[in-house]
Amino acid sequence: MCLAIPMKVVEIEGERATVELEGIRRVIGLALLEGVEIGDHLLIHAGFAIQRLDEEAALETLEIFRQLKNAL
Amino acid sequence: MPCKKTSFRDSGLAGELLARIERDAPSETIQIMEVCGTHTMAIFRHGIKRLLPPSIRLISGPGCPVCVTPISYVDRAIALSSLPDTVIVTFGDLLRVPGSYSSLEQENAKRADVRSVYSPLDALELARCFPEKKVIFLGVGFETTTPTVAAAILSARSQNLKNFKVLAANKVIPPPMRALISGGEVRLDGLLCPGHVSAIIGSDAYAFLAEEFGIPCVVAGFEPLEILGAISFLLSQKKEGVARIDNLYRRFVKADGNPKARAVVSEVFEPADAEWRGLGFIPGSGLEIRPEFEEFDASLIEVEVPKSREPFGCRCGEVLRGMLEPRECPLFGKACTEERPVGACMVSSEGSCAAAFRYGN
C-alpha cells in the first residue's frame, strides 16, 4: 500500500501540480510538501507529493555501492 | 533524471554485492526482518531469497496495512455499507478481505455501493458529486498514507463537504516493532526498515531499535541493489559488533522525514491504542480523528455490527509476527489461494502469503 512513484513536475497551480512519468500525466496535491518547483522529481503516493528526490543523495548511494565493489 | 531506476538494477553490481554478502555471511543462521509489505513483494519479485546464502533468513513483518487491519474493522465497514444512501470508498486491496461473514466485494455484488479509488481526493470528489449521500472513506494505512487522508479531511472542511466521512484505522509502525522485539517470540539480528514510511517519519525514528535493543537497522528503497546493499550493510554492522541506522534511501528519506506531512496528520489525528491482526492491542499504535473534526468521523455513525470471528484455520497472525512462513500454514495453496483467499495476507498485493503464492520461493 505504501507504493510510491517518482514523477516530474511540469505545471503548478496553487495547491495542485501536474506531474509526468513516461508520457503519463496526473494532477496531484501539494498540501504535504513545502517549496515544490517545476522540474522537481517528486515521490507521489495516493494522489499527493510526499517527498522530493535528492539527486545528489541518489548518486552518492550508487557511488557507495561501486566502492563496496572495489573494496571486495 | 541522472539516477534512473535502472541504475539500481545493475546486474553487475548486484553480483558484486552478492559476493560480498557470501563473504560476510555468518556460519550460524541469522534472521533479518523486512518490516514493510512493499519490501516483501520486491524481495519475492526479484527472487532475492533464492540468491542469498542459506544462513541468511529473510522474514516478513507486520508492515502490510491491509493484513494487520482487524476483522472487526472489515465487519464495521460492511455494516456501514448496508445503511441507506451510503457509498463506501476504499483502496482496492481492502475490497476482497474476508470479514466474519462477507467481504465488501460480495456486498457490492449484492446491493451495497462500494467503490475503489487511487486517492482519498477521489473520495472527496465523490462526496462533492453526490451531496445527498454519505461518502465513507476507509482510512487504512501507515505513516505514508495517513497524511493523504488528513489532507483530504482538511480539504473537506474547507469545502464544507459534511457528507465526507472517514472510518479511520490508520496505524504507526514504530510501536509494533517495539512490541515484536520486546515480545521475544522472534529473534531478530537485523531490520530492513521501510522506505516510504521513512520518507515521512525519517530515519531517526528507528534510533530506539539500535540504542535500546542493539539491533542493526538499514533504511532502503525497493530496487534489487538497494535490498542487497541493505543486507550487506546489516552483515557489516553485525561483523563490526555495532548497531546503528544506515540510510541507503537518502534520495527520498531524510533524517527528520517530512515535517510538513506530519504536521498535517497531527492537526487532524491524535494517537490512540489500536488493534492489530495477529499482534493484539498495541498502546499508541493507532490514530483517531480529533474531536474538532468529529463531523468527518465515521466511527461515530451508529450501526449494528455482528460479533466478529476469525476465519477457521487461518494463521495470518503468526505470519505477521514472523513466526510462520506462508508455506507452513496448512491452508496455503489449498483452501487459501489468490483466487479464493481465506486470510488478509493472501488478499493484499503486499501480503507475504500473496507474494509467496504468486512468485513461489
PDB file of N, CA and C in Angstrom, chain A residues 1-5 43-45 50-52, chain B residues 33-40 42-43 63 142-145 173 177 191-206 217-223 226-227 230 245-258 262 350:
ATOM      1  N   MET A   1       0.828  -1.214   0.000  1.00  0.00           N
ATOM      2  CA  MET A   1       0.000   0.000   0.000  1.00  0.00           C
ATOM      3  C   MET A   1       0.857   1.258   0.000  1.00  0.00           C
ATOM      4  N   CYS A   2       2.075   1.125   0.532  1.00  0.00           N
ATOM      5  CA  CYS A   2       2.945   2.306   0.592  1.00  0.00           C
ATOM      6  C   CYS A   2       3.702   2.531  -0.716  1.00  0.00           C
ATOM      7  N   LEU A   3       3.213   1.911  -1.777  1.00  0.00           N
ATOM      8  CA  LEU A   3       3.833   2.093  -3.078  1.00  0.00           C
ATOM      9  C   LEU A   3       3.814   3.575  -3.457  1.00  0.00           C
ATOM     10  N   ALA A   4       4.951   4.084  -3.934  1.00  0.00           N
ATOM     11  CA  ALA A   4       5.012   5.487  -4.350  1.00  0.00           C
ATOM     12  C   ALA A   4       5.940   5.575  -5.558  1.00  0.00           C
ATOM     13  N   ILE A   5       5.644   6.511  -6.439  1.00  0.00           N
ATOM     14  CA  ILE A   5       6.357   6.565  -7.715  1.00  0.00           C
ATOM     15  C   ILE A   5       6.916   7.973  -7.947  1.00  0.00           C
ATOM     16  N   LEU A  43       8.087  12.289  -5.104  1.00  0.00           N
ATOM     17  CA  LEU A  43       7.605  10.946  -4.800  1.00  0.00           C
ATOM     18  C   LEU A  43       6.088  11.059  -4.611  1.00  0.00           C
ATOM     19  N   ILE A  44       5.331  10.371  -5.458  1.00  0.00           N
ATOM     20  CA  ILE A  44       3.871  10.506  -5.458  1.00  0.00           C
ATOM     21  C   ILE A  44       3.228   9.266  -4.837  1.00  0.00           C
ATOM     22  N   HIS A  45       2.374   9.516  -3.852  1.00  0.00           N
ATOM     23  CA  HIS A  45       1.650   8.417  -3.200  1.00  0.00           C
ATOM     24  C   HIS A  45       0.189   8.827  -3.006  1.00  0.00           C
ATOM     25  N   ILE A  50       4.790  13.370  -1.542  1.00  0.00           N
ATOM     26  CA  ILE A  50       5.168  13.191  -0.130  1.00  0.00           C
ATOM     27  C   ILE A  50       6.664  13.449   0.113  1.00  0.00           C
ATOM     28  N   GLN A  51       7.462  13.485  -0.955  1.00  0.00           N
ATOM     29  CA  GLN A  51       8.877  13.845  -0.799  1.00  0.00           C
ATOM     30  C   GLN A  51       9.433  14.301  -2.136  1.00  0.00           C
ATOM     31  N   ARG A  52      10.595  14.915  -2.069  1.00  0.00           N
ATOM     32  CA  ARG A  52      11.284  15.388  -3.267  1.00  0.00           C
ATOM     33  C   ARG A  52      12.547  14.551  -3.458  1.00  0.00           C
TER      34      ARG A  52
ATOM     35  N   MET B  33      14.445  -9.145   9.422  1.00  0.00           N
ATOM     36  CA  MET B  33      13.026  -8.905   9.130  1.00  0.00           C
ATOM     37  C   MET B  33      12.875  -7.714   8.202  1.00  0.00           C
ATOM     38  N   GLU B  34      12.138  -7.918   7.104  1.00  0.00           N
ATOM     39  CA  GLU B  34      11.726  -6.765   6.314  1.00  0.00           C
ATOM     40  C   GLU B  34      10.359  -6.381   6.854  1.00  0.00           C
ATOM     41  N   VAL B  35      10.272  -5.148   7.361  1.00  0.00           N
ATOM     42  CA  VAL B  35       9.068  -4.738   8.076  1.00  0.00           C
ATOM     43  C   VAL B  35       7.937  -4.419   7.098  1.00  0.00           C
ATOM     44  N   CYS B  36       8.317  -3.929   5.925  1.00  0.00           N
ATOM     45  CA  CYS B  36       7.333  -3.323   5.034  1.00  0.00           C
ATOM     46  C   CYS B  36       6.852  -4.303   3.952  1.00  0.00           C
ATOM     47  N   GLY B  37       5.559  -4.297   3.694  1.00  0.00           N
ATOM     48  CA  GLY B  37       4.981  -5.191   2.692  1.00  0.00           C
ATOM     49  C   GLY B  37       5.497  -4.933   1.284  1.00  0.00           C
ATOM     50  N   THR B  38       5.802  -3.676   0.987  1.00  0.00           N
ATOM     51  CA  THR B  38       6.332  -3.376  -0.352  1.00  0.00           C
ATOM     52  C   THR B  38       7.712  -4.016  -0.525  1.00  0.00           C
ATOM     53  N   HIS B  39       8.487  -4.075   0.560  1.00  0.00           N
ATOM     54  CA  HIS B  39       9.767  -4.799   0.506  1.00  0.00           C
ATOM     55  C   HIS B  39       9.525  -6.295   0.302  1.00  0.00           C
ATOM     56  N   THR B  40       8.545  -6.839   1.029  1.00  0.00           N
ATOM     57  CA  THR B  40       8.244  -8.275   0.891  1.00  0.00           C
ATOM     58  C   THR B  40       7.998  -8.600  -0.580  1.00  0.00           C
ATOM     59  N   ALA B  42       8.861  -6.880  -3.239  1.00  0.00           N
ATOM     60  CA  ALA B  42      10.069  -6.665  -4.059  1.00  0.00           C
ATOM     61  C   ALA B  42      11.047  -7.839  -3.899  1.00  0.00           C
ATOM     62  N   ILE B  43      11.181  -8.342  -2.679  1.00  0.00           N
ATOM     63  CA  ILE B  43      12.100  -9.465  -2.410  1.00  0.00           C
ATOM     64  C   ILE B  43      11.662 -10.707  -3.192  1.00  0.00           C
ATOM     65  N   GLY B  63       4.220  -5.154   8.245  1.00  0.00           N
ATOM     66  CA  GLY B  63       4.097  -3.897   7.505  1.00  0.00           C
ATOM     67  C   GLY B  63       3.195  -3.914   6.289  1.00  0.00           C
ATOM     68  N   PHE B 142      -0.441   3.243   6.818  1.00  0.00           N
ATOM     69  CA  PHE B 142       0.597   3.659   7.761  1.00  0.00           C
ATOM     70  C   PHE B 142       0.959   5.126   7.540  1.00  0.00           C
ATOM     71  N   GLU B 143       2.133   5.496   8.050  1.00  0.00           N
ATOM     72  CA  GLU B 143       2.554   6.905   8.014  1.00  0.00           C
ATOM     73  C   GLU B 143       2.625   7.471   6.592  1.00  0.00           C
ATOM     74  N   THR B 144       2.873   6.617   5.601  1.00  0.00           N
ATOM     75  CA  THR B 144       2.947   7.080   4.215  1.00  0.00           C
ATOM     76  C   THR B 144       1.586   7.603   3.760  1.00  0.00           C
ATOM     77  N   THR B 145       0.543   6.866   4.110  1.00  0.00           N
ATOM     78  CA  THR B 145      -0.802   7.117   3.587  1.00  0.00           C
ATOM     79  C   THR B 145      -1.601   8.097   4.446  1.00  0.00           C
ATOM     80  N   ILE B 173       4.105   2.682  12.647  1.00  0.00           N
ATOM     81  CA  ILE B 173       4.966   1.490  12.585  1.00  0.00           C
ATOM     82  C   ILE B 173       5.897   1.270  13.794  1.00  0.00           C
ATOM     83  N   MET B 177       6.941  -2.529  16.083  1.00  0.00           N
ATOM     84  CA  MET B 177       8.322  -3.020  16.022  1.00  0.00           C
ATOM     85  C   MET B 177       8.834  -3.226  17.441  1.00  0.00           C
ATOM     86  N   LEU B 191      17.199  -5.389  10.944  1.00  0.00           N
ATOM     87  CA  LEU B 191      15.912  -4.927  10.408  1.00  0.00           C
ATOM     88  C   LEU B 191      16.123  -4.146   9.125  1.00  0.00           C
ATOM     89  N   LEU B 192      15.364  -4.543   8.094  1.00  0.00           N
ATOM     90  CA  LEU B 192      15.288  -3.764   6.870  1.00  0.00           C
ATOM     91  C   LEU B 192      14.097  -2.833   7.078  1.00  0.00           C
ATOM     92  N   CYS B 193      14.386  -1.557   7.347  1.00  0.00           N
ATOM     93  CA  CYS B 193      13.325  -0.614   7.727  1.00  0.00           C
ATOM     94  C   CYS B 193      12.604  -0.086   6.479  1.00  0.00           C
ATOM     95  N   PRO B 194      11.327   0.275   6.637  1.00  0.00           N
ATOM     96  CA  PRO B 194      10.512   0.679   5.488  1.00  0.00           C
ATOM     97  C   PRO B 194      11.077   1.882   4.739  1.00  0.00           C
ATOM     98  N   GLY B 195      10.799   1.949   3.435  1.00  0.00           N
ATOM     99  CA  GLY B 195      11.271   3.063   2.625  1.00  0.00           C
ATOM    100  C   GLY B 195      10.331   4.263   2.690  1.00  0.00           C
ATOM    101  N   HIS B 196       9.076   4.050   2.343  1.00  0.00           N
ATOM    102  CA  HIS B 196       8.199   5.214   2.197  1.00  0.00           C
ATOM    103  C   HIS B 196       7.563   5.671   3.499  1.00  0.00           C
ATOM    104  N   VAL B 197       7.423   4.767   4.470  1.00  0.00           N
ATOM    105  CA  VAL B 197       7.060   5.213   5.824  1.00  0.00           C
ATOM    106  C   VAL B 197       8.161   6.157   6.314  1.00  0.00           C
ATOM    107  N   SER B 198       9.411   5.774   6.039  1.00  0.00           N
ATOM    108  CA  SER B 198      10.552   6.576   6.496  1.00  0.00           C
ATOM    109  C   SER B 198      10.629   7.929   5.784  1.00  0.00           C
ATOM    110  N   ALA B 199      10.103   8.003   4.550  1.00  0.00           N
ATOM    111  CA  ALA B 199      10.082   9.298   3.856  1.00  0.00           C
ATOM    112  C   ALA B 199       9.298  10.315   4.686  1.00  0.00           C
ATOM    113  N   ILE B 200       8.355   9.842   5.481  1.00  0.00           N
ATOM    114  CA  ILE B 200       7.554  10.732   6.341  1.00  0.00           C
ATOM    115  C   ILE B 200       8.171  10.838   7.745  1.00  0.00           C
ATOM    116  N   ILE B 201       8.478   9.699   8.385  1.00  0.00           N
ATOM    117  CA  ILE B 201       8.902   9.777   9.800  1.00  0.00           C
ATOM    118  C   ILE B 201      10.408  10.006   9.942  1.00  0.00           C
ATOM    119  N   GLY B 202      11.165   9.749   8.879  1.00  0.00           N
ATOM    120  CA  GLY B 202      12.610   9.989   8.926  1.00  0.00           C
ATOM    121  C   GLY B 202      13.370   8.809   9.499  1.00  0.00           C
ATOM    122  N   SER B 203      14.651   8.687   9.110  1.00  0.00           N
ATOM    123  CA  SER B 203      15.444   7.540   9.569  1.00  0.00           C
ATOM    124  C   SER B 203      15.749   7.615  11.065  1.00  0.00           C
ATOM    125  N   ASP B 204      15.721   8.824  11.643  1.00  0.00           N
ATOM    126  CA  ASP B 204      15.991   8.955  13.089  1.00  0.00           C
ATOM    127  C   ASP B 204      14.942   8.239  13.942  1.00  0.00           C
ATOM    128  N   ALA B 205      13.759   8.013  13.363  1.00  0.00           N
ATOM    129  CA  ALA B 205      12.663   7.411  14.137  1.00  0.00           C
ATOM    130  C   ALA B 205      12.985   5.995  14.623  1.00  0.00           C
ATOM    131  N   TYR B 206      14.014   5.372  14.017  1.00  0.00           N
ATOM    132  CA  TYR B 206      14.339   3.995  14.404  1.00  0.00           C
ATOM    133  C   TYR B 206      15.492   3.925  15.407  1.00  0.00           C
ATOM    134  N   CYS B 217      20.051  -1.681  11.908  1.00  0.00           N
ATOM    135  CA  CYS B 217      18.926  -1.273  11.068  1.00  0.00           C
ATOM    136  C   CYS B 217      19.454  -0.612   9.795  1.00  0.00           C
ATOM    137  N   VAL B 218      18.797  -0.899   8.676  1.00  0.00           N
ATOM    138  CA  VAL B 218      19.104  -0.188   7.436  1.00  0.00           C
ATOM    139  C   VAL B 218      17.791   0.229   6.774  1.00  0.00           C
ATOM    140  N   VAL B 219      17.703   1.516   6.422  1.00  0.00           N
ATOM    141  CA  VAL B 219      16.567   2.006   5.638  1.00  0.00           C
ATOM    142  C   VAL B 219      16.953   1.850   4.171  1.00  0.00           C
ATOM    143  N   ALA B 220      16.052   1.280   3.371  1.00  0.00           N
ATOM    144  CA  ALA B 220      16.412   1.064   1.967  1.00  0.00           C
ATOM    145  C   ALA B 220      15.205   1.242   1.060  1.00  0.00           C
ATOM    146  N   GLY B 221      15.509   1.471  -0.226  1.00  0.00           N
ATOM    147  CA  GLY B 221      14.463   1.526  -1.247  1.00  0.00           C
ATOM    148  C   GLY B 221      14.099   0.121  -1.688  1.00  0.00           C
ATOM    149  N   PHE B 222      13.448   0.034  -2.856  1.00  0.00           N
ATOM    150  CA  PHE B 222      12.818  -1.230  -3.240  1.00  0.00           C
ATOM    151  C   PHE B 222      13.455  -1.885  -4.459  1.00  0.00           C
ATOM    152  N   GLU B 223      14.534  -1.310  -4.947  1.00  0.00           N
ATOM    153  CA  GLU B 223      15.216  -1.883  -6.104  1.00  0.00           C
ATOM    154  C   GLU B 223      16.179  -2.983  -5.624  1.00  0.00           C
ATOM    155  N   GLU B 226      19.347  -1.973  -3.855  1.00  0.00           N
ATOM    156  CA  GLU B 226      19.137  -1.379  -2.529  1.00  0.00           C
ATOM    157  C   GLU B 226      18.879  -2.458  -1.484  1.00  0.00           C
ATOM    158  N   ILE B 227      18.109  -3.477  -1.862  1.00  0.00           N
ATOM    159  CA  ILE B 227      17.801  -4.541  -0.901  1.00  0.00           C
ATOM    160  C   ILE B 227      19.063  -5.361  -0.614  1.00  0.00           C
ATOM    161  N   ALA B 230      21.327  -3.301   1.475  1.00  0.00           N
ATOM    162  CA  ALA B 230      20.873  -3.255   2.871  1.00  0.00           C
ATOM    163  C   ALA B 230      21.326  -4.511   3.614  1.00  0.00           C
ATOM    164  N   ILE B 245      21.705   3.062  12.603  1.00  0.00           N
ATOM    165  CA  ILE B 245      20.754   3.185  11.489  1.00  0.00           C
ATOM    166  C   ILE B 245      21.536   3.642  10.262  1.00  0.00           C
ATOM    167  N   ASP B 246      21.707   2.771   9.278  1.00  0.00           N
ATOM    168  CA  ASP B 246      22.281   3.189   7.997  1.00  0.00           C
ATOM    169  C   ASP B 246      21.126   3.526   7.061  1.00  0.00           C
ATOM    170  N   ASN B 247      21.309   4.581   6.261  1.00  0.00           N
ATOM    171  CA  ASN B 247      20.235   5.003   5.353  1.00  0.00           C
ATOM    172  C   ASN B 247      20.709   4.900   3.901  1.00  0.00           C
ATOM    173  N   LEU B 248      20.213   3.885   3.201  1.00  0.00           N
ATOM    174  CA  LEU B 248      20.563   3.718   1.784  1.00  0.00           C
ATOM    175  C   LEU B 248      19.479   4.295   0.868  1.00  0.00           C
ATOM    176  N   TYR B 249      18.504   4.973   1.458  1.00  0.00           N
ATOM    177  CA  TYR B 249      17.416   5.536   0.646  1.00  0.00           C
ATOM    178  C   TYR B 249      17.385   7.048   0.835  1.00  0.00           C
ATOM    179  N   ARG B 250      18.614   7.607   0.904  1.00  0.00           N
ATOM    180  CA  ARG B 250      18.707   9.041   1.174  1.00  0.00           C
ATOM    181  C   ARG B 250      18.094   9.866   0.067  1.00  0.00           C
ATOM    182  N   ARG B 251      17.900   9.273  -1.112  1.00  0.00           N
ATOM    183  CA  ARG B 251      17.325  10.083  -2.184  1.00  0.00           C
ATOM    184  C   ARG B 251      15.891  10.500  -1.862  1.00  0.00           C
ATOM    185  N   PHE B 252      15.211   9.731  -0.990  1.00  0.00           N
ATOM    186  CA  PHE B 252      13.867  10.141  -0.571  1.00  0.00           C
ATOM    187  C   PHE B 252      13.682  10.217   0.947  1.00  0.00           C
ATOM    188  N   VAL B 253      14.643   9.709   1.706  1.00  0.00           N
ATOM    189  CA  VAL B 253      14.466   9.672   3.163  1.00  0.00           C
ATOM    190  C   VAL B 253      15.500  10.566   3.845  1.00  0.00           C
ATOM    191  N   LYS B 254      15.002  11.580   4.527  1.00  0.00           N
ATOM    192  CA  LYS B 254      15.890  12.444   5.303  1.00  0.00           C
ATOM    193  C   LYS B 254      15.846  11.984   6.765  1.00  0.00           C
ATOM    194  N   ALA B 255      16.821  12.440   7.537  1.00  0.00           N
ATOM    195  CA  ALA B 255      16.870  12.023   8.943  1.00  0.00           C
ATOM    196  C   ALA B 255      15.582  12.411   9.675  1.00  0.00           C
ATOM    197  N   ASP B 256      15.023  13.602   9.328  1.00  0.00           N
ATOM    198  CA  ASP B 256      13.803  14.042  10.028  1.00  0.00           C
ATOM    199  C   ASP B 256      12.556  13.875   9.155  1.00  0.00           C
ATOM    200  N   GLY B 257      12.647  13.167   8.045  1.00  0.00           N
ATOM    201  CA  GLY B 257      11.463  12.849   7.240  1.00  0.00           C
ATOM    202  C   GLY B 257      10.816  14.069   6.620  1.00  0.00           C
ATOM    203  N   ASN B 258       9.506  14.098   6.671  1.00  0.00           N
ATOM    204  CA  ASN B 258       8.741  15.204   6.093  1.00  0.00           C
ATOM    205  C   ASN B 258       7.893  15.859   7.193  1.00  0.00           C
ATOM    206  N   ARG B 262       3.787  15.454   8.606  1.00  0.00           N
ATOM    207  CA  ARG B 262       3.473  15.039   9.986  1.00  0.00           C
ATOM    208  C   ARG B 262       2.615  16.091  10.681  1.00  0.00           C
ATOM    209  N   GLU B 350       0.464  -6.858  -1.096  1.00  0.00           N
ATOM    210  CA  GLU B 350       1.710  -6.803  -0.337  1.00  0.00           C
ATOM    211  C   GLU B 350       1.784  -7.853   0.762  1.00  0.00           C
TER     212      GLU B 350
END
